[in-house]
Coordinates of C-alpha atoms in Angstrom, one line a residue:
M1 CA -15.1 -11.6 -17.4
Q2 CA -11.7 -13.1 -16.9
K3 CA -10.4 -9.7 -15.7
I4 CA -13.2 -9.5 -13.1
L5 CA -12.4 -12.9 -11.8
L6 CA -8.6 -12.0 -11.6
L7 CA -9.5 -8.8 -9.7
F8 CA -11.8 -10.8 -7.4
L9 CA -9.1 -13.4 -6.7
S10 CA -6.3 -10.9 -6.2
G11 CA -8.5 -8.7 -3.9
G12 CA -9.2 -11.8 -1.9
L13 CA -5.5 -12.6 -1.7
G14 CA -4.8 -9.0 -0.4
C15 CA -7.5 -9.5 2.2
V16 CA -5.9 -12.7 3.3
F17 CA -2.5 -11.0 3.6
R18 CA -4.2 -8.3 5.7
Y19 CA -5.8 -10.9 8.0
A20 CA -2.4 -12.6 8.3
I21 CA -0.8 -9.4 9.5
S22 CA -3.5 -9.1 12.2
L23 CA -2.4 -12.6 13.4
L24 CA 1.2 -11.5 14.0
P25 CA 2.3 -11.1 17.6
L26 CA 2.5 -7.3 17.6
Q27 CA 1.2 -6.6 21.1
G28 CA 3.3 -4.1 22.8
I29 CA 4.7 -2.5 19.6
L30 CA 3.6 1.1 19.4
T31 CA 0.7 0.4 21.7
S32 CA -1.1 3.7 21.2
I33 CA -1.0 3.3 17.4
P34 CA -3.2 0.7 15.4
I35 CA -0.1 -1.1 14.1
V36 CA -2.0 -3.7 12.0
T37 CA -3.7 -1.0 9.9
L38 CA -0.4 0.9 9.6
L39 CA 1.5 -2.2 8.5
A40 CA -1.1 -3.2 6.0
N41 CA -1.2 0.3 4.5
A42 CA 2.6 0.6 4.5
L43 CA 3.0 -2.8 2.7
S44 CA 0.4 -1.8 0.2
C45 CA 2.1 1.6 -0.5
F46 CA 5.5 -0.2 -1.0
I47 CA 3.9 -2.6 -3.5
L48 CA 2.1 0.4 -5.2
G49 CA 5.5 2.2 -5.5
V50 CA 7.1 -0.8 -7.2
E51 CA 4.2 -1.4 -9.6
F52 CA 3.7 2.3 -10.4
K53 CA 7.4 2.5 -11.3
R54 CA 7.2 -0.7 -13.4
Y55 CA 4.2 0.7 -15.2
S56 CA 5.9 4.1 -15.7
N57 CA 8.8 2.2 -17.3
N58 CA 6.4 0.3 -19.6
N59 CA 7.3 -2.9 -17.9
L60 CA 3.8 -3.7 -16.7
N61 CA 0.7 -3.9 -18.9
D62 CA -2.6 -2.3 -17.9
S63 CA -4.3 -5.5 -17.0
L64 CA -1.6 -6.6 -14.6
L65 CA -1.5 -3.2 -13.1
H66 CA -5.2 -3.3 -12.4
I67 CA -4.9 -6.8 -10.9
V68 CA -2.1 -5.8 -8.6
I69 CA -3.1 -2.3 -7.6
I70 CA -6.9 -2.5 -7.6
G71 CA -7.1 -6.1 -6.7
F72 CA -4.3 -7.1 -4.3
C73 CA -3.5 -3.6 -2.9
G74 CA -7.1 -2.7 -2.7
G75 CA -7.8 -5.8 -0.6
L76 CA -4.7 -5.3 1.5
S77 CA -4.9 -1.6 2.3
T78 CA -7.7 -0.1 4.4
F79 CA -8.5 3.6 4.3
S80 CA -11.9 2.9 5.9
T81 CA -10.3 1.3 9.0
F82 CA -7.8 4.1 9.1
T83 CA -10.6 6.6 9.1
M84 CA -12.6 4.7 11.8
E85 CA -9.5 4.5 14.0
N86 CA -9.1 8.3 13.6
F87 CA -12.7 8.8 14.5
I88 CA -12.3 6.7 17.7
Y89 CA -9.3 9.0 18.7
I90 CA -11.5 12.0 18.1
K91 CA -14.4 10.6 20.1
S92 CA -12.1 9.8 23.0
Q93 CA -10.4 13.2 22.7
S94 CA -7.0 11.6 22.2
Y95 CA -5.8 14.3 19.9
F96 CA -2.1 13.6 20.4
Q97 CA -2.6 10.0 19.3
L98 CA -4.8 11.1 16.4
L99 CA -2.1 13.5 15.0
S100 CA 0.7 11.0 15.7
Y101 CA -1.2 8.3 13.9
I102 CA -2.0 10.5 10.9
I103 CA 1.5 11.9 10.6
L104 CA 3.2 8.5 11.1
S105 CA 0.9 6.9 8.5
L106 CA 1.5 9.6 5.9
V107 CA 5.3 9.7 6.5
I108 CA 5.8 5.9 6.5
C109 CA 3.5 5.2 3.6
T110 CA 5.0 8.0 1.5
L111 CA 8.5 6.8 2.2
L112 CA 7.7 3.2 1.4
F113 CA 6.0 4.2 -1.8
S114 CA 9.1 6.1 -2.8
L115 CA 11.4 3.3 -1.7
G116 CA 9.4 0.8 -3.8
G117 CA 9.7 3.0 -6.8
K118 CA 13.5 3.4 -6.3
M119 CA 14.0 -0.4 -6.2
I120 CA 13.0 -0.6 -9.8
K121 CA 15.3 0.7 -12.5

């Protein structure tokens, strides 16, 4: 029961971080790209990279891994919103923006996951 409560609280904290990102004055930055979703997913991937490396090095126990990855990063990242935004691009026939967003998201998130892992020895 304690683990479920910690997952609940860490997931809520991730959600609050995502909401805080949406409050940042980001208008005008990459106007054709949903920057809030991209930033939330990128930050989550960076944290995942750090925690995955710590876990791989046996510096993180399973319970803490679940709390950070499933809880916090699960609340912070948003694949469902990413999918919805892609669907909006498809419906509006904005195929260049669609491909740009998908590629940019994959590249940035993969690079930040890798960078997060490289920061841990």
